[in-house]
């Protein structure tokens, strides 16, 4: 992982939230919120909350009096999340910038730590998991999701092939390297075990990603994720050409007009 892989700032928070979230994150957020609410927690910590898609789904489902602390490494993502939150729940959310590997919270403070599609960005997953475990109360649960391999995520795969054509000598590999670079179930289990978790459930969950057009898919991935940083680092003027080529490749694979593609992730609940 490079430093720019975890930089969600500038125009990324808005494009991420308006284009990426409906495309691939919203459906999993609904599942994550249902899972966490089902545990009836008294205190919840969300890490790597991004633009708040899970927060919006979960807050209205938590009981009155529940403590809900929502954190992310990048303050611009949290700022965006806070403006999107509205007042659909009876609980007050505590927004706080925090690195998931150095949580500014006391030991045994939360019943659930949740992290949707954030662990792939941790420079040391075992350290991040140990930190989640440290702030969990006895009997608490760490709920998180990671993407499966890029070949099981059709649009990410298509976009990665397309941008490689623009930079054949040095293809931007952000999507394969980071969001889709941590899918080995045996490795996830071993990282969690080394962090001290003793009960580990992992389920692969497939969904379908839909978009009004191949162009929207291309713009979402090329401009609303850190892939943008990687493209612009190679050529400050290449973003449009890369987006155009990605739109062509997605249209050639998934058709003109509305498009649909397979997405797949691992849903993990760790305890103990
Ligand atoms: C793909 S986004 C997921 C955001 C959100 N959970 C969602 O489902 O839409 C990954 C997020 O991880 C955050 N992130 C990266 N490294 C982090 C770290 N060490 N600690 C906390 N958050 C981190 C990024 O700022 C970004 O918001």
PDB file of C-alpha atoms and ligand atoms in Angstrom:
ATOM      1  CA  UNK A   1       0.000   0.000   0.000  1.00  0.00           C
ATOM      2  CA  UNK A   2       1.237   3.507  -0.803  1.00  0.00           C
ATOM      3  CA  UNK A   3       0.619   6.689   1.217  1.00  0.00           C
ATOM      4  CA  UNK A   4      -1.793   7.990  -1.442  1.00  0.00           C
ATOM      5  CA  UNK A   5      -3.905   4.797  -1.163  1.00  0.00           C
ATOM      6  CA  UNK A   6      -5.329   6.042   2.135  1.00  0.00           C
ATOM      7  CA  UNK A   7      -5.754   9.690   1.158  1.00  0.00           C
ATOM      8  CA  UNK A   8      -9.482  10.388   0.880  1.00  0.00           C
ATOM      9  CA  UNK A   9      -9.523  14.191   0.538  1.00  0.00           C
ATOM     10  CA  UNK A  10     -10.075  17.018  -1.979  1.00  0.00           C
ATOM     11  CA  UNK A  11     -12.998  16.161  -4.267  1.00  0.00           C
ATOM     12  CA  UNK A  12     -12.851  12.453  -3.318  1.00  0.00           C
ATOM     13  CA  UNK A  13     -15.282  12.581  -0.322  1.00  0.00           C
ATOM     14  CA  UNK A  14     -18.122  14.080  -2.411  1.00  0.00           C
ATOM     15  CA  UNK A  15     -17.575  11.858  -5.464  1.00  0.00           C
ATOM     16  CA  UNK A  16     -17.045   8.810  -3.245  1.00  0.00           C
ATOM     17  CA  UNK A  17     -20.322   9.447  -1.447  1.00  0.00           C
ATOM     18  CA  UNK A  18     -22.435  10.354  -4.469  1.00  0.00           C
ATOM     19  CA  UNK A  19     -21.071   7.772  -6.930  1.00  0.00           C
ATOM     20  CA  UNK A  20     -19.183   4.957  -5.157  1.00  0.00           C
ATOM     21  CA  UNK A  21     -21.487   4.551  -2.170  1.00  0.00           C
ATOM     22  CA  UNK A  22     -24.693   3.783  -4.123  1.00  0.00           C
ATOM     23  CA  UNK A  23     -22.703   1.579  -6.500  1.00  0.00           C
ATOM     24  CA  UNK A  24     -21.090  -0.870  -4.063  1.00  0.00           C
ATOM     25  CA  UNK A  25     -21.222   0.236  -0.408  1.00  0.00           C
ATOM     26  CA  UNK A  26     -24.898   0.904   0.325  1.00  0.00           C
ATOM     27  CA  UNK A  27     -26.115  -2.678   0.029  1.00  0.00           C
ATOM     28  CA  UNK A  28     -23.458  -3.977   2.423  1.00  0.00           C
ATOM     29  CA  UNK A  29     -24.122  -1.060   4.811  1.00  0.00           C
ATOM     30  CA  UNK A  30     -27.737  -2.179   5.187  1.00  0.00           C
ATOM     31  CA  UNK A  31     -26.554  -5.687   6.095  1.00  0.00           C
ATOM     32  CA  UNK A  32     -23.901  -4.360   8.500  1.00  0.00           C
ATOM     33  CA  UNK A  33     -26.448  -2.121  10.245  1.00  0.00           C
ATOM     34  CA  UNK A  34     -28.898  -5.009  10.623  1.00  0.00           C
ATOM     35  CA  UNK A  35     -26.192  -7.299  12.008  1.00  0.00           C
ATOM     36  CA  UNK A  36     -24.911  -4.749  14.535  1.00  0.00           C
ATOM     37  CA  UNK A  37     -28.385  -3.594  15.644  1.00  0.00           C
ATOM     38  CA  UNK A  38     -29.264  -7.253  16.241  1.00  0.00           C
ATOM     39  CA  UNK A  39     -26.662  -7.377  19.029  1.00  0.00           C
ATOM     40  CA  UNK A  40     -28.536  -4.553  20.885  1.00  0.00           C
ATOM     41  CA  UNK A  41     -25.253  -2.870  21.856  1.00  0.00           C
ATOM     42  CA  UNK A  42     -25.026  -0.202  24.552  1.00  0.00           C
ATOM     43  CA  UNK A  43     -21.920   1.375  23.008  1.00  0.00           C
ATOM     44  CA  UNK A  44     -20.677   1.178  19.400  1.00  0.00           C
ATOM     45  CA  UNK A  45     -17.430   2.367  17.851  1.00  0.00           C
ATOM     46  CA  UNK A  46     -17.242   2.691  14.069  1.00  0.00           C
ATOM     47  CA  UNK A  47     -13.783   2.983  12.527  1.00  0.00           C
ATOM     48  CA  UNK A  48     -12.945   3.975   8.927  1.00  0.00           C
ATOM     49  CA  UNK A  49     -16.506   5.281   8.653  1.00  0.00           C
ATOM     50  CA  UNK A  50     -15.774   7.233   5.469  1.00  0.00           C
ATOM     51  CA  UNK A  51     -18.697   9.313   4.240  1.00  0.00           C
ATOM     52  CA  UNK A  52     -21.013   7.645   6.753  1.00  0.00           C
ATOM     53  CA  UNK A  53     -23.052   5.152   4.756  1.00  0.00           C
ATOM     54  CA  UNK A  54     -23.192   2.656   7.640  1.00  0.00           C
ATOM     55  CA  UNK A  55     -23.703   5.443  10.189  1.00  0.00           C
ATOM     56  CA  UNK A  56     -26.815   6.616   8.330  1.00  0.00           C
ATOM     57  CA  UNK A  57     -28.186   3.079   8.224  1.00  0.00           C
ATOM     58  CA  UNK A  58     -27.310   2.122  11.797  1.00  0.00           C
ATOM     59  CA  UNK A  59     -28.036   5.240  13.900  1.00  0.00           C
ATOM     60  CA  UNK A  60     -31.841   5.026  13.518  1.00  0.00           C
ATOM     61  CA  UNK A  61     -31.726   1.357  14.544  1.00  0.00           C
ATOM     62  CA  UNK A  62     -29.840   1.819  17.808  1.00  0.00           C
ATOM     63  CA  UNK A  63     -31.732   2.054  21.076  1.00  0.00           C
ATOM     64  CA  UNK A  64     -32.158   5.391  22.862  1.00  0.00           C
ATOM     65  CA  UNK A  65     -29.190   6.010  25.130  1.00  0.00           C
ATOM     66  CA  UNK A  66     -26.762   4.010  22.970  1.00  0.00           C
ATOM     67  CA  UNK A  67     -23.332   5.601  22.693  1.00  0.00           C
ATOM     68  CA  UNK A  68     -22.260   5.765  19.019  1.00  0.00           C
ATOM     69  CA  UNK A  69     -18.749   7.037  18.279  1.00  0.00           C
ATOM     70  CA  UNK A  70     -17.935   7.418  14.581  1.00  0.00           C
ATOM     71  CA  UNK A  71     -14.312   7.791  13.466  1.00  0.00           C
ATOM     72  CA  UNK A  72     -12.110   7.897  10.366  1.00  0.00           C
ATOM     73  CA  UNK A  73      -8.467   8.647   9.624  1.00  0.00           C
ATOM     74  CA  UNK A  74      -9.369  11.389   7.126  1.00  0.00           C
ATOM     75  CA  UNK A  75     -11.180  14.366   8.643  1.00  0.00           C
ATOM     76  CA  UNK A  76     -12.620  15.446   5.220  1.00  0.00           C
ATOM     77  CA  UNK A  77     -14.535  12.131   5.026  1.00  0.00           C
ATOM     78  CA  UNK A  78     -15.955  12.620   8.531  1.00  0.00           C
ATOM     79  CA  UNK A  79     -16.892  16.241   7.775  1.00  0.00           C
ATOM     80  CA  UNK A  80     -18.785  15.013   4.742  1.00  0.00           C
ATOM     81  CA  UNK A  81     -20.455  12.251   6.768  1.00  0.00           C
ATOM     82  CA  UNK A  82     -21.592  14.684   9.444  1.00  0.00           C
ATOM     83  CA  UNK A  83     -23.234  16.984   6.887  1.00  0.00           C
ATOM     84  CA  UNK A  84     -25.090  14.008   5.369  1.00  0.00           C
ATOM     85  CA  UNK A  85     -26.310  12.569   8.662  1.00  0.00           C
ATOM     86  CA  UNK A  86     -29.472  14.628   9.244  1.00  0.00           C
ATOM     87  CA  UNK A  87     -31.602  13.905  12.287  1.00  0.00           C
ATOM     88  CA  UNK A  88     -33.184  10.537  11.628  1.00  0.00           C
ATOM     89  CA  UNK A  89     -32.192   9.056  14.973  1.00  0.00           C
ATOM     90  CA  UNK A  90     -32.714   9.824  18.621  1.00  0.00           C
ATOM     91  CA  UNK A  91     -29.080   9.318  19.558  1.00  0.00           C
ATOM     92  CA  UNK A  92     -26.278  11.877  19.449  1.00  0.00           C
ATOM     93  CA  UNK A  93     -23.350  10.717  17.336  1.00  0.00           C
ATOM     94  CA  UNK A  94     -19.835  11.534  18.547  1.00  0.00           C
ATOM     95  CA  UNK A  95     -17.686  12.295  15.467  1.00  0.00           C
ATOM     96  CA  UNK A  96     -13.948  12.000  16.065  1.00  0.00           C
ATOM     97  CA  UNK A  97     -10.912  11.742  13.810  1.00  0.00           C
ATOM     98  CA  UNK A  98      -9.006   8.580  14.748  1.00  0.00           C
ATOM     99  CA  UNK A  99      -6.522   6.122  13.297  1.00  0.00           C
ATOM    100  CA  UNK A 100      -7.940   2.616  13.768  1.00  0.00           C
ATOM    101  CA  UNK A 101      -4.458   1.476  14.802  1.00  0.00           C
ATOM    102  CA  UNK A 102      -4.215   4.030  17.637  1.00  0.00           C
ATOM    103  CA  UNK A 103      -7.685   4.438  19.054  1.00  0.00           C
ATOM    104  CA  UNK A 104      -8.037   7.292  21.559  1.00  0.00           C
ATOM    105  CA  UNK A 105     -10.391   5.290  23.794  1.00  0.00           C
ATOM    106  CA  UNK A 106     -10.079   3.450  27.091  1.00  0.00           C
ATOM    107  CA  UNK A 107      -9.855  -0.334  27.257  1.00  0.00           C
ATOM    108  CA  UNK A 108     -13.215  -2.170  27.362  1.00  0.00           C
ATOM    109  CA  UNK A 109     -15.354   0.815  26.273  1.00  0.00           C
ATOM    110  CA  UNK A 110     -17.572  -0.685  23.540  1.00  0.00           C
ATOM    111  CA  UNK A 111     -19.878  -3.641  22.911  1.00  0.00           C
ATOM    112  CA  UNK A 112     -19.304  -3.542  19.148  1.00  0.00           C
ATOM    113  CA  UNK A 113     -16.468  -2.199  17.016  1.00  0.00           C
ATOM    114  CA  UNK A 114     -17.500  -2.071  13.370  1.00  0.00           C
ATOM    115  CA  UNK A 115     -15.451  -1.309  10.303  1.00  0.00           C
ATOM    116  CA  UNK A 116     -16.915  -1.568   6.805  1.00  0.00           C
ATOM    117  CA  UNK A 117     -14.298  -1.897   4.045  1.00  0.00           C
ATOM    118  CA  UNK A 118     -11.560  -0.222   6.088  1.00  0.00           C
ATOM    119  CA  UNK A 119      -9.258  -3.043   7.222  1.00  0.00           C
ATOM    120  CA  UNK A 120      -7.625  -3.332   3.789  1.00  0.00           C
ATOM    121  CA  UNK A 121      -6.180   0.144   4.380  1.00  0.00           C
ATOM    122  CA  UNK A 122      -4.578  -0.742   7.731  1.00  0.00           C
ATOM    123  CA  UNK A 123      -0.774  -0.846   7.351  1.00  0.00           C
ATOM    124  CA  UNK A 124      -0.714  -3.611  10.006  1.00  0.00           C
ATOM    125  CA  UNK A 125      -3.990  -5.561  10.218  1.00  0.00           C
ATOM    126  CA  UNK A 126      -3.087  -7.560  13.306  1.00  0.00           C
ATOM    127  CA  UNK A 127      -2.260  -4.322  15.153  1.00  0.00           C
ATOM    128  CA  UNK A 128      -5.576  -2.814  14.013  1.00  0.00           C
ATOM    129  CA  UNK A 129      -7.498  -5.898  15.151  1.00  0.00           C
ATOM    130  CA  UNK A 130      -5.689  -5.954  18.522  1.00  0.00           C
ATOM    131  CA  UNK A 131      -6.648  -2.313  18.972  1.00  0.00           C
ATOM    132  CA  UNK A 132     -10.311  -3.110  18.221  1.00  0.00           C
ATOM    133  CA  UNK A 133     -10.136  -5.967  20.729  1.00  0.00           C
ATOM    134  CA  UNK A 134      -8.540  -3.734  23.375  1.00  0.00           C
ATOM    135  CA  UNK A 135     -11.501  -1.314  23.334  1.00  0.00           C
ATOM    136  CA  UNK A 136     -14.113  -4.112  23.326  1.00  0.00           C
ATOM    137  CA  UNK A 137     -15.817  -5.116  26.550  1.00  0.00           C
ATOM    138  CA  UNK A 138     -15.747  -8.813  27.485  1.00  0.00           C
ATOM    139  CA  UNK A 139     -18.256 -10.543  25.198  1.00  0.00           C
ATOM    140  CA  UNK A 140     -18.050  -7.710  22.654  1.00  0.00           C
ATOM    141  CA  UNK A 141     -17.859  -8.233  18.897  1.00  0.00           C
ATOM    142  CA  UNK A 142     -15.696  -6.888  16.115  1.00  0.00           C
ATOM    143  CA  UNK A 143     -17.799  -6.716  12.939  1.00  0.00           C
ATOM    144  CA  UNK A 144     -16.062  -5.889   9.662  1.00  0.00           C
ATOM    145  CA  UNK A 145     -16.143  -6.418   5.922  1.00  0.00           C
ATOM    146  CA  UNK A 146     -13.430  -6.688   3.278  1.00  0.00           C
ATOM    147  CA  UNK A 147     -13.749  -7.062  -0.483  1.00  0.00           C
ATOM    148  CA  UNK A 148     -13.096 -10.397  -2.123  1.00  0.00           C
ATOM    149  CA  UNK A 149     -10.554 -10.770  -4.955  1.00  0.00           C
ATOM    150  CA  UNK A 150     -10.810  -8.289  -7.826  1.00  0.00           C
ATOM    151  CA  UNK A 151     -11.829 -11.032 -10.294  1.00  0.00           C
ATOM    152  CA  UNK A 152     -15.055 -11.399  -8.248  1.00  0.00           C
ATOM    153  CA  UNK A 153     -15.761  -7.669  -8.480  1.00  0.00           C
ATOM    154  CA  UNK A 154     -16.553  -7.011 -12.110  1.00  0.00           C
ATOM    155  CA  UNK A 155     -16.454  -3.218 -12.356  1.00  0.00           C
ATOM    156  CA  UNK A 156     -13.231  -2.839 -10.331  1.00  0.00           C
ATOM    157  CA  UNK A 157     -11.651  -5.458 -12.592  1.00  0.00           C
ATOM    158  CA  UNK A 158     -12.795  -3.693 -15.772  1.00  0.00           C
ATOM    159  CA  UNK A 159     -11.601  -0.273 -14.617  1.00  0.00           C
ATOM    160  CA  UNK A 160      -8.200  -1.684 -13.608  1.00  0.00           C
ATOM    161  CA  UNK A 161      -7.741  -3.252 -17.068  1.00  0.00           C
ATOM    162  CA  UNK A 162      -8.771   0.006 -18.739  1.00  0.00           C
ATOM    163  CA  UNK A 163      -6.387   2.313 -16.853  1.00  0.00           C
ATOM    164  CA  UNK A 164      -3.561  -0.163 -17.480  1.00  0.00           C
ATOM    165  CA  UNK A 165      -3.988   0.575 -21.204  1.00  0.00           C
ATOM    166  CA  UNK A 166      -3.386   4.292 -20.547  1.00  0.00           C
ATOM    167  CA  UNK A 167      -0.192   3.616 -18.549  1.00  0.00           C
ATOM    168  CA  UNK A 168       1.147   0.313 -19.956  1.00  0.00           C
ATOM    169  CA  UNK A 169       4.655   0.852 -18.514  1.00  0.00           C
ATOM    170  CA  UNK A 170       3.414   1.486 -14.972  1.00  0.00           C
ATOM    171  CA  UNK A 171      -0.252   0.452 -14.571  1.00  0.00           C
ATOM    172  CA  UNK A 172      -2.103   2.019 -11.635  1.00  0.00           C
ATOM    173  CA  UNK A 173      -2.905  -0.953  -9.375  1.00  0.00           C
ATOM    174  CA  UNK A 174      -4.650   0.763  -6.443  1.00  0.00           C
ATOM    175  CA  UNK A 175      -7.877  -1.255  -6.738  1.00  0.00           C
ATOM    176  CA  UNK A 176      -6.135  -4.644  -6.954  1.00  0.00           C
ATOM    177  CA  UNK A 177      -3.468  -3.760  -4.398  1.00  0.00           C
ATOM    178  CA  UNK A 178      -5.554  -2.216  -1.622  1.00  0.00           C
ATOM    179  CA  UNK A 179      -9.389  -2.564  -1.662  1.00  0.00           C
ATOM    180  CA  UNK A 180      -9.100  -6.007  -3.293  1.00  0.00           C
ATOM    181  CA  UNK A 181      -5.720  -6.979  -1.860  1.00  0.00           C
ATOM    182  CA  UNK A 182      -6.847  -8.607   1.392  1.00  0.00           C
ATOM    183  CA  UNK A 183      -9.239 -11.441   0.615  1.00  0.00           C
ATOM    184  CA  UNK A 184      -7.392 -14.582   1.753  1.00  0.00           C
ATOM    185  CA  UNK A 185      -9.689 -16.083   4.399  1.00  0.00           C
ATOM    186  CA  UNK A 186      -6.876 -18.116   5.992  1.00  0.00           C
ATOM    187  CA  UNK A 187      -4.783 -14.961   6.358  1.00  0.00           C
ATOM    188  CA  UNK A 188      -7.726 -13.001   7.827  1.00  0.00           C
ATOM    189  CA  UNK A 189      -8.289 -15.803  10.365  1.00  0.00           C
ATOM    190  CA  UNK A 190      -4.638 -15.938  11.278  1.00  0.00           C
ATOM    191  CA  UNK A 191      -4.382 -12.119  11.652  1.00  0.00           C
ATOM    192  CA  UNK A 192      -7.441 -12.154  13.948  1.00  0.00           C
ATOM    193  CA  UNK A 193      -6.077 -15.068  15.984  1.00  0.00           C
ATOM    194  CA  UNK A 194      -2.757 -13.316  16.424  1.00  0.00           C
ATOM    195  CA  UNK A 195      -4.688 -10.265  17.679  1.00  0.00           C
ATOM    196  CA  UNK A 196      -6.276 -12.484  20.349  1.00  0.00           C
ATOM    197  CA  UNK A 197      -9.730 -13.239  18.911  1.00  0.00           C
ATOM    198  CA  UNK A 198     -10.876 -16.805  19.560  1.00  0.00           C
ATOM    199  CA  UNK A 199     -14.287 -16.913  17.833  1.00  0.00           C
ATOM    200  CA  UNK A 200     -14.153 -16.011  14.137  1.00  0.00           C
ATOM    201  CA  UNK A 201     -17.007 -16.306  11.623  1.00  0.00           C
ATOM    202  CA  UNK A 202     -16.394 -15.412   7.972  1.00  0.00           C
ATOM    203  CA  UNK A 203     -19.046 -15.471   5.255  1.00  0.00           C
ATOM    204  CA  UNK A 204     -18.566 -14.645   1.559  1.00  0.00           C
ATOM    205  CA  UNK A 205     -21.498 -12.560   0.364  1.00  0.00           C
ATOM    206  CA  UNK A 206     -22.241 -11.856  -3.295  1.00  0.00           C
ATOM    207  CA  UNK A 207     -24.368  -8.951  -4.495  1.00  0.00           C
ATOM    208  CA  UNK A 208     -25.074  -7.147  -7.740  1.00  0.00           C
ATOM    209  CA  UNK A 209     -23.808  -3.642  -8.363  1.00  0.00           C
ATOM    210  CA  UNK A 210     -26.012  -1.501 -10.612  1.00  0.00           C
ATOM    211  CA  UNK A 211     -25.482   1.848 -12.284  1.00  0.00           C
ATOM    212  CA  UNK A 212     -27.407   3.981 -14.780  1.00  0.00           C
ATOM    213  CA  UNK A 213     -24.383   3.917 -17.129  1.00  0.00           C
ATOM    214  CA  UNK A 214     -20.855   2.685 -17.757  1.00  0.00           C
ATOM    215  CA  UNK A 215     -19.795   6.342 -17.628  1.00  0.00           C
ATOM    216  CA  UNK A 216     -21.022   6.660 -14.022  1.00  0.00           C
ATOM    217  CA  UNK A 217     -19.089   3.519 -13.050  1.00  0.00           C
ATOM    218  CA  UNK A 218     -15.920   4.866 -14.683  1.00  0.00           C
ATOM    219  CA  UNK A 219     -16.251   8.281 -13.007  1.00  0.00           C
ATOM    220  CA  UNK A 220     -16.913   6.675  -9.619  1.00  0.00           C
ATOM    221  CA  UNK A 221     -13.810   4.473  -9.639  1.00  0.00           C
ATOM    222  CA  UNK A 222     -11.398   6.806 -11.483  1.00  0.00           C
ATOM    223  CA  UNK A 223     -12.383  10.049  -9.729  1.00  0.00           C
ATOM    224  CA  UNK A 224     -14.054   9.112  -6.428  1.00  0.00           C
ATOM    225  CA  UNK A 225     -11.364   6.816  -4.998  1.00  0.00           C
ATOM    226  CA  UNK A 226      -7.592   7.080  -4.389  1.00  0.00           C
ATOM    227  CA  UNK A 227      -7.159   5.606  -7.894  1.00  0.00           C
ATOM    228  CA  UNK A 228      -7.516   9.268  -8.844  1.00  0.00           C
ATOM    229  CA  UNK A 229      -4.355  10.133  -6.842  1.00  0.00           C
ATOM    230  CA  UNK A 230      -2.474   7.375  -8.633  1.00  0.00           C
ATOM    231  CA  UNK A 231      -3.578   8.462 -12.120  1.00  0.00           C
ATOM    232  CA  UNK A 232      -2.809  12.134 -11.445  1.00  0.00           C
ATOM    233  CA  UNK A 233       0.617  11.267 -10.025  1.00  0.00           C
ATOM    234  CA  UNK A 234       1.506   9.693 -13.401  1.00  0.00           C
ATOM    235  CA  UNK A 235       0.034  12.490 -15.529  1.00  0.00           C
ATOM    236  CA  UNK A 236      -1.864  15.468 -14.088  1.00  0.00           C
ATOM    237  CA  UNK A 237      -3.905  15.723 -17.318  1.00  0.00           C
ATOM    238  CA  UNK A 238      -4.755  12.047 -17.829  1.00  0.00           C
ATOM    239  CA  UNK A 239      -7.789  11.736 -15.537  1.00  0.00           C
ATOM    240  CA  UNK A 240     -10.315  12.362 -18.308  1.00  0.00           C
ATOM    241  CA  UNK A 241      -8.627   9.991 -20.768  1.00  0.00           C
ATOM    242  CA  UNK A 242      -8.478   7.271 -18.105  1.00  0.00           C
ATOM    243  CA  UNK A 243     -12.148   7.796 -17.222  1.00  0.00           C
ATOM    244  CA  UNK A 244     -13.144   7.698 -20.915  1.00  0.00           C
ATOM    245  CA  UNK A 245     -11.251   4.438 -21.508  1.00  0.00           C
ATOM    246  CA  UNK A 246     -12.764   2.902 -18.365  1.00  0.00           C
ATOM    247  CA  UNK A 247     -16.260   3.858 -19.584  1.00  0.00           C
ATOM    248  CA  UNK A 248     -15.551   2.166 -22.947  1.00  0.00           C
ATOM    249  CA  UNK A 249     -14.289  -1.035 -21.313  1.00  0.00           C
ATOM    250  CA  UNK A 250     -17.230  -1.232 -18.891  1.00  0.00           C
ATOM    251  CA  UNK A 251     -19.686  -0.613 -21.768  1.00  0.00           C
ATOM    252  CA  UNK A 252     -18.001  -3.293 -23.890  1.00  0.00           C
ATOM    253  CA  UNK A 253     -18.253  -5.832 -21.032  1.00  0.00           C
ATOM    254  CA  UNK A 254     -21.624  -4.874 -19.530  1.00  0.00           C
ATOM    255  CA  UNK A 255     -23.494  -3.102 -22.327  1.00  0.00           C
ATOM    256  CA  UNK A 256     -24.704   0.388 -23.185  1.00  0.00           C
ATOM    257  CA  UNK A 257     -27.364   1.921 -20.934  1.00  0.00           C
ATOM    258  CA  UNK A 258     -27.869   0.677 -17.361  1.00  0.00           C
ATOM    259  CA  UNK A 259     -25.159  -1.783 -16.293  1.00  0.00           C
ATOM    260  CA  UNK A 260     -24.960  -4.521 -13.645  1.00  0.00           C
ATOM    261  CA  UNK A 261     -21.969  -6.461 -12.344  1.00  0.00           C
ATOM    262  CA  UNK A 262     -21.079  -8.975  -9.677  1.00  0.00           C
ATOM    263  CA  UNK A 263     -19.554  -7.749  -6.408  1.00  0.00           C
ATOM    264  CA  UNK A 264     -18.437  -9.977  -3.535  1.00  0.00           C
ATOM    265  CA  UNK A 265     -17.181  -9.355  -0.010  1.00  0.00           C
ATOM    266  CA  UNK A 266     -16.370 -11.206   3.213  1.00  0.00           C
ATOM    267  CA  UNK A 267     -18.493 -10.386   6.269  1.00  0.00           C
ATOM    268  CA  UNK A 268     -16.604 -11.144   9.485  1.00  0.00           C
ATOM    269  CA  UNK A 269     -17.666 -11.309  13.132  1.00  0.00           C
ATOM    270  CA  UNK A 270     -14.869 -11.866  15.665  1.00  0.00           C
ATOM    271  CA  UNK A 271     -15.166 -12.206  19.422  1.00  0.00           C
ATOM    272  CA  UNK A 272     -13.335 -13.624  22.404  1.00  0.00           C
TER     273      UNK A 272
HETATM  274  C1  LIG B   1     -13.347   2.369   1.201  1.00  0.00           C
HETATM  275  S1  LIG B   1     -13.538   3.577   2.448  1.00  0.00           S
HETATM  276  C2  LIG B   1     -14.830   2.845   3.441  1.00  0.00           C
HETATM  277  C3  LIG B   1     -15.661   3.914   4.102  1.00  0.00           C
HETATM  278  C4  LIG B   1     -16.980   3.440   4.715  1.00  0.00           C
HETATM  279  N1  LIG B   1     -16.779   2.541   5.819  1.00  0.00           N
HETATM  280  C5  LIG B   1     -17.881   2.836   3.678  1.00  0.00           C
HETATM  281  O1  LIG B   1     -18.262   1.667   3.804  1.00  0.00           O
HETATM  282  O2  LIG B   1     -18.228   3.552   2.707  1.00  0.00           O
HETATM  283  C6  LIG B   1     -12.117   3.348   3.452  1.00  0.00           C
HETATM  284  C7  LIG B   1     -11.993   4.372   4.574  1.00  0.00           C
HETATM  285  O3  LIG B   1     -10.919   3.978   5.424  1.00  0.00           O
HETATM  286  C8  LIG B   1     -10.345   5.155   5.963  1.00  0.00           C
HETATM  287  N2  LIG B   1      -9.037   4.779   6.526  1.00  0.00           N
HETATM  288  C9  LIG B   1      -7.913   4.448   5.871  1.00  0.00           C
HETATM  289  N3  LIG B   1      -6.944   4.120   6.746  1.00  0.00           N
HETATM  290  C10 LIG B   1      -7.472   4.234   7.985  1.00  0.00           C
HETATM  291  C11 LIG B   1      -6.971   4.053   9.305  1.00  0.00           C
HETATM  292  N4  LIG B   1      -5.714   3.659   9.533  1.00  0.00           N
HETATM  293  N5  LIG B   1      -7.795   4.291  10.345  1.00  0.00           N
HETATM  294  C12 LIG B   1      -9.066   4.694  10.142  1.00  0.00           C
HETATM  295  N6  LIG B   1      -9.597   4.898   8.918  1.00  0.00           N
HETATM  296  C13 LIG B   1      -8.809   4.666   7.853  1.00  0.00           C
HETATM  297  C14 LIG B   1     -10.332   6.102   4.783  1.00  0.00           C
HETATM  298  O4  LIG B   1     -10.206   7.443   5.201  1.00  0.00           O
HETATM  299  C15 LIG B   1     -11.684   5.813   4.142  1.00  0.00           C
HETATM  300  O5  LIG B   1     -12.678   6.680   4.618  1.00  0.00           O
END
